[in-house]
Short mmCIF file of C-alpha atoms in Angstrom, two decimals:
data_model
loop_
_atom_site.label_atom_id
_atom_site.label_comp_id
_atom_site.label_asym_id
_atom_site.label_seq_id
_atom_site.Cartn_x
_atom_site.Cartn_y
_atom_site.Cartn_z
CA MET A 1 -0.39 -0.35 0.04
CA ARG A 2 0.76 3.54 -0.75
CA ILE A 3 -0.56 5.73 1.89
CA ASP A 4 0.75 9.73 2.30
CA LEU A 5 -0.07 11.08 5.95
CA HIS A 6 -0.08 14.39 5.20
CA THR A 7 -1.06 16.80 2.16
CA HIS A 8 -3.00 20.59 2.21
CA SER A 9 -5.58 21.69 0.42
CA ASN A 10 -7.04 25.26 -0.11
CA ALA A 11 -9.02 25.13 3.36
CA SER A 12 -5.38 26.05 5.04
CA ASP A 13 -2.67 27.33 2.57
CA GLY A 14 -2.66 24.58 -0.45
CA THR A 15 -3.18 25.67 -3.39
CA ASP A 16 -5.69 23.29 -4.06
CA ASP A 17 -9.83 22.29 -3.40
CA PRO A 18 -9.77 18.92 -1.14
CA ALA A 19 -11.08 17.37 -4.03
CA GLU A 20 -7.70 18.25 -6.69
CA VAL A 21 -5.66 17.06 -4.01
CA VAL A 22 -7.56 14.02 -3.92
CA ARG A 23 -7.68 13.45 -7.37
CA ARG A 24 -4.07 13.99 -7.56
CA ALA A 25 -3.04 11.16 -4.72
CA ILE A 26 -5.73 8.67 -7.28
CA ALA A 27 -3.17 9.78 -10.25
CA ALA A 28 -0.44 9.63 -7.73
CA GLY A 29 -1.06 5.43 -7.34
CA GLN A 30 -2.09 6.28 -3.77
CA ASP A 31 -3.94 4.03 -2.04
CA VAL A 32 -4.09 6.35 1.15
CA ILE A 33 -4.17 10.27 1.89
CA ALA A 34 -4.77 12.25 4.98
CA LEU A 35 -6.40 15.30 4.64
CA THR A 36 -4.08 17.60 7.07
CA ASP A 37 -5.22 21.45 6.87
CA HIS A 38 -4.16 23.78 9.62
CA ASP A 39 -6.01 24.29 12.89
CA THR A 40 -9.31 23.16 10.46
CA VAL A 41 -11.65 20.31 9.24
CA ALA A 42 -13.30 22.02 6.64
CA GLY A 43 -12.51 19.67 3.64
CA TRP A 44 -12.71 16.86 5.18
CA ASP A 45 -16.82 16.39 3.43
CA GLU A 46 -15.12 16.93 0.14
CA ALA A 47 -11.94 15.17 -0.15
CA ARG A 48 -14.41 12.22 0.67
CA GLU A 49 -16.72 12.46 -1.25
CA ALA A 50 -14.28 13.27 -4.60
CA ALA A 51 -12.59 9.45 -3.11
CA GLY A 52 -15.87 7.05 -2.85
CA ASP A 53 -14.22 4.01 -3.85
CA ALA A 54 -11.17 4.89 -5.14
CA ILE A 55 -9.01 5.94 -2.24
CA ALA A 56 -9.35 5.46 1.30
CA VAL A 57 -9.43 8.80 3.60
CA VAL A 58 -8.08 9.82 6.39
CA PRO A 59 -9.11 12.43 7.99
CA GLY A 60 -6.80 14.68 9.99
CA MET A 61 -5.74 18.07 10.67
CA GLU A 62 -2.03 20.14 11.25
CA LEU A 63 -2.18 22.05 14.92
CA SER A 64 -0.32 25.12 15.31
CA CYS A 65 1.22 23.91 18.96
CA THR A 66 4.03 25.44 20.91
CA LEU A 67 6.95 23.83 22.89
CA ASP A 68 9.34 25.74 25.41
CA GLY A 69 9.22 28.67 23.37
CA ARG A 70 9.16 27.30 19.60
CA SER A 71 6.71 27.03 17.08
CA VAL A 72 6.04 23.16 16.35
CA HIS A 73 3.07 21.49 14.84
CA LEU A 74 1.25 18.32 16.23
CA LEU A 75 -0.66 15.87 13.11
CA ALA A 76 -4.35 14.50 14.55
CA TYR A 77 -5.74 11.82 12.71
CA LEU A 78 -8.94 10.44 13.50
CA PHE A 79 -10.20 12.22 16.61
CA ASP A 80 -14.21 13.10 16.67
CA PRO A 81 -14.70 16.59 14.55
CA GLY A 82 -16.99 17.60 17.54
CA HIS A 83 -15.17 17.67 19.68
CA ASP A 84 -15.56 20.96 21.79
CA GLU A 85 -12.36 21.59 23.90
CA LEU A 86 -10.78 20.66 20.38
CA MET A 87 -12.77 22.79 17.80
CA SER A 88 -12.81 25.36 20.38
CA GLN A 89 -9.41 26.13 20.32
CA THR A 90 -8.70 25.57 17.01
CA GLY A 91 -11.51 28.09 16.88
CA LEU A 92 -9.69 30.54 18.98
CA ILE A 93 -5.77 29.85 16.65
CA ARG A 94 -8.10 30.46 13.34
CA ASP A 95 -9.56 33.24 14.79
CA ASP A 96 -5.96 34.58 15.50
CA ARG A 97 -4.96 33.96 12.40
CA VAL A 98 -6.89 36.48 11.16
CA HIS A 99 -5.85 39.22 13.94
CA ARG A 100 -2.04 38.38 13.53
CA ALA A 101 -2.99 38.56 9.34
CA LYS A 102 -4.10 42.17 9.53
CA GLN A 103 -1.57 43.63 11.58
CA MET A 104 1.37 41.95 9.27
CA VAL A 105 -0.35 43.89 5.98
CA ALA A 106 0.69 47.05 8.66
CA ARG A 107 3.48 46.27 9.34
CA LEU A 108 4.05 45.82 5.75
CA ASN A 109 2.50 48.78 4.94
CA ASP A 110 4.30 51.06 7.15
CA LEU A 111 7.92 49.16 5.65
CA GLY A 112 6.63 50.49 2.25
CA ALA A 113 4.66 47.53 0.98
CA ARG A 114 2.01 47.96 -1.15
CA VAL A 115 -0.03 44.34 -0.02
CA THR A 116 -4.25 44.97 1.41
CA TRP A 117 -6.44 42.98 3.22
CA GLU A 118 -8.36 42.83 0.54
CA GLN A 119 -5.89 41.18 -1.71
CA VAL A 120 -5.09 38.38 0.89
CA THR A 121 -8.41 37.55 1.80
CA ARG A 122 -9.22 37.42 -2.04
CA ILE A 123 -6.42 35.17 -2.19
CA ALA A 124 -7.27 32.89 1.83
CA GLY A 125 -11.27 32.61 0.03
CA ASP A 126 -12.48 30.25 2.65
CA SER A 127 -8.67 28.90 4.61
CA VAL A 128 -7.86 29.55 7.33
CA VAL A 129 -5.55 33.07 6.67
CA GLY A 130 -1.57 32.77 7.33
CA ARG A 131 1.90 33.39 6.19
CA PRO A 132 1.29 32.13 2.55
CA HIS A 133 -1.20 33.93 1.13
CA ILE A 134 -0.06 37.47 2.56
CA ALA A 135 3.49 36.23 0.65
CA ARG A 136 1.13 35.63 -2.81
CA ALA A 137 -0.65 39.02 -2.20
CA MET A 138 3.42 40.80 -1.83
CA ALA A 139 4.29 38.97 -4.91
CA GLU A 140 1.41 40.16 -6.70
CA SER A 141 2.08 43.52 -5.95
CA GLY A 142 5.22 42.54 -6.79
CA VAL A 143 6.84 43.40 -3.51
CA VAL A 144 9.26 39.87 -3.69
CA ALA A 145 9.14 37.79 -7.19
CA ASP A 146 8.15 35.41 -5.72
CA PRO A 147 6.38 34.16 -2.51
CA ARG A 148 8.77 32.34 -1.27
CA ASP A 149 11.52 35.23 -1.05
CA ALA A 150 8.56 36.75 1.06
CA PHE A 151 9.65 34.21 4.02
CA THR A 152 13.23 36.78 5.30
CA GLU A 153 14.15 38.69 7.65
CA ASP A 154 13.39 41.26 6.01
CA TRP A 155 9.71 40.08 5.19
CA ILE A 156 7.40 37.99 7.45
CA ASP A 157 9.91 35.35 8.57
CA ASP A 158 9.89 33.73 11.67
CA GLY A 159 11.21 37.22 13.65
CA GLY A 160 11.49 39.34 10.10
CA ARG A 161 10.21 42.59 10.16
CA ALA A 162 6.58 42.46 9.36
CA TYR A 163 6.63 38.89 11.59
CA VAL A 164 3.86 38.80 14.44
CA ASP A 165 3.77 36.12 16.96
CA ARG A 166 0.28 34.12 16.88
CA TYR A 167 -1.83 32.15 19.60
CA ALA A 168 -1.02 28.35 20.06
CA LEU A 169 -1.55 25.28 22.14
CA PRO A 170 1.46 23.96 24.69
CA ALA A 171 1.87 20.92 22.36
CA ALA A 172 1.59 18.47 25.42
CA ARG A 173 -1.52 19.88 26.25
CA ALA A 174 -2.30 19.62 21.89
CA VAL A 175 -1.42 16.00 22.45
CA ALA A 176 -3.56 15.58 25.68
CA LEU A 177 -6.58 17.80 23.32
CA VAL A 178 -6.03 14.64 20.23
CA ARG A 179 -6.09 12.05 22.87
CA ASP A 180 -9.31 12.62 23.87
CA ALA A 181 -11.12 13.36 20.94
CA GLY A 182 -10.32 9.80 20.20
CA GLY A 183 -7.24 10.25 17.97
CA VAL A 184 -3.60 9.87 17.75
CA PRO A 185 -1.63 12.41 17.90
CA VAL A 186 1.63 12.65 15.75
CA LEU A 187 4.68 15.46 15.73
CA ALA A 188 5.22 16.89 12.45
CA HIS A 189 8.29 16.87 10.67
CA PRO A 190 10.17 17.18 14.40
CA ARG A 191 13.55 17.81 12.26
CA SER A 192 12.25 20.63 10.25
CA PRO A 193 14.35 24.04 10.47
CA GLY A 194 12.85 26.18 12.47
CA TYR A 195 10.72 23.43 13.71
CA GLU A 196 13.47 20.86 14.92
CA VAL A 197 12.46 18.72 18.83
CA SER A 198 15.11 17.73 20.33
CA ASP A 199 15.18 13.15 21.83
CA ASP A 200 13.92 14.62 25.65
CA GLN A 201 11.63 16.71 24.24
CA VAL A 202 9.80 14.25 22.25
CA THR A 203 10.72 11.70 25.24
CA GLY A 204 8.52 14.81 26.82
CA LEU A 205 6.10 14.14 24.67
CA ALA A 206 5.54 10.99 24.10
CA ALA A 207 5.08 10.82 28.33
CA ALA A 208 2.32 12.84 27.55
CA GLY A 209 0.39 10.40 24.97
CA LEU A 210 2.02 10.97 21.67
CA ALA A 211 1.89 8.54 19.22
CA GLY A 212 4.25 8.91 16.74
CA LEU A 213 6.72 10.64 14.82
CA GLU A 214 6.93 11.70 11.52
CA VAL A 215 9.87 9.95 10.57
CA PHE A 216 9.37 10.14 6.25
CA HIS A 217 9.20 13.52 5.88
CA PRO A 218 11.18 15.57 2.41
CA ASP A 219 12.97 17.47 4.77
CA HIS A 220 14.99 14.46 6.46
CA ASP A 221 18.23 13.35 5.20
CA PRO A 222 18.35 9.48 5.44
CA SER A 223 21.05 9.69 8.25
CA GLU A 224 18.05 11.20 9.96
CA ARG A 225 15.53 8.65 9.27
CA SER A 226 17.64 6.75 10.65
CA ARG A 227 17.89 8.29 14.05
CA LEU A 228 13.77 9.25 14.57
CA THR A 229 13.13 5.41 13.54
CA ALA A 230 15.65 4.36 16.38
CA LEU A 231 14.32 6.92 19.24
CA ALA A 232 10.37 5.80 17.81
CA SER A 233 11.17 2.69 18.59
CA GLY A 234 13.22 2.86 22.04
CA LEU A 235 9.57 5.24 22.93
CA SER A 236 7.32 2.51 21.29
CA LEU A 237 6.07 5.67 18.90
CA LEU A 238 4.41 5.27 15.26
CA SER A 239 6.95 5.69 12.62
CA THR A 240 4.69 8.58 9.68
CA GLY A 241 5.43 9.26 6.76
CA GLY A 242 3.53 11.56 3.92
CA SER A 243 4.96 14.29 1.47
CA ASP A 244 3.54 17.43 3.32
CA ASP A 245 2.13 19.05 -0.05
CA HIS A 246 0.45 22.22 -0.65
CA GLY A 247 -0.43 22.11 -3.96
CA THR A 248 1.46 24.54 -6.07
CA PHE A 249 2.67 26.82 -3.22
CA VAL A 250 6.17 25.65 -2.04
CA PRO A 251 6.69 26.69 2.07
CA SER A 252 10.44 28.43 2.70
CA GLY A 253 12.30 26.26 2.98
CA ALA A 254 10.47 23.25 1.88
CA THR A 255 12.40 20.43 -0.14
CA VAL A 256 9.56 20.31 -3.73
CA THR A 257 9.08 16.08 -4.29
CA GLY A 258 4.91 16.06 -4.78
CA LEU A 259 2.18 13.92 -3.65
CA GLY A 260 3.09 10.54 -2.72
CA SER A 261 6.74 11.15 -2.87
CA GLU A 262 6.91 10.66 0.97
CA THR A 263 4.64 7.76 2.91
CA THR A 264 3.64 5.25 5.61
CA PRO A 265 5.29 2.05 6.86
CA GLU A 266 1.38 -0.09 6.30
CA ARG A 267 2.51 -1.33 9.83
CA ASP A 268 2.37 1.73 10.78
CA TYR A 269 -0.91 2.63 9.72
CA GLU A 270 -2.42 -0.58 10.63
CA ARG A 271 -1.16 0.77 14.71
CA LEU A 272 -2.55 3.85 13.35
CA THR A 273 -5.67 3.08 13.11
CA ALA A 274 -5.96 0.88 15.85
CA LEU A 275 -5.38 3.41 18.39
CA SER A 276 -8.05 5.87 16.71
CA HIS A 277 -11.29 5.07 19.57
CA TYR A 278 -13.75 7.83 16.88
CA ALA A 279 -13.49 6.50 14.08
#
């Protein structure tokens, strides 16, 4: 089986609608795909409808979290989308994304970058507003040549001149909420630049209920994968994989590989589905 457990649609910062993500997954020869948009479950129904019997769709989400003062991401799978506290927290995150984005646009204007809030909301549409939408507005206005060029210290990269911090869940609390919602929490790309999580931090999250590590990710080279596999095995965690596909948008610093380029071992997928107490 070919199992890609990390993809994004235009429900968050991907460029394709959920149905198109599914169609591309089928064309790429995938048997299973997880839709893991940032802090939202908005694309689930469309993805499932598009899948029919051609491919299995795992409902998921990528949660914005903090750990020891740094940003980390948590992949959540097969949880109850009606869980009150988890949905309340993701609602707060999405609301703060709007407030944050407006502040960033204001800072860009102060820096002489002609970007408007109307541009950003038009580009985002019904999606969860994020920095990629601001970056695309900057490219549209000629502030930068390519959206990736916006992610620098001069502009909207972490700590950049127009950067504004945002609300996120403490990682251990996010793990507990996903578990309480019957889901399976997996730490996303734990060695990606800017999102590095140490072995000791992973051990702490495992004690809090973390179920797995995303080992097979475009940002992880073979030696890193070996180290993460050993760490996961030693902590009895799942080793998952996914392309982190965003359609035609490529996040700053990301490796371009394409949907289905990274996959989850079948045995770990079977363990993941068995751990869910909801789906």
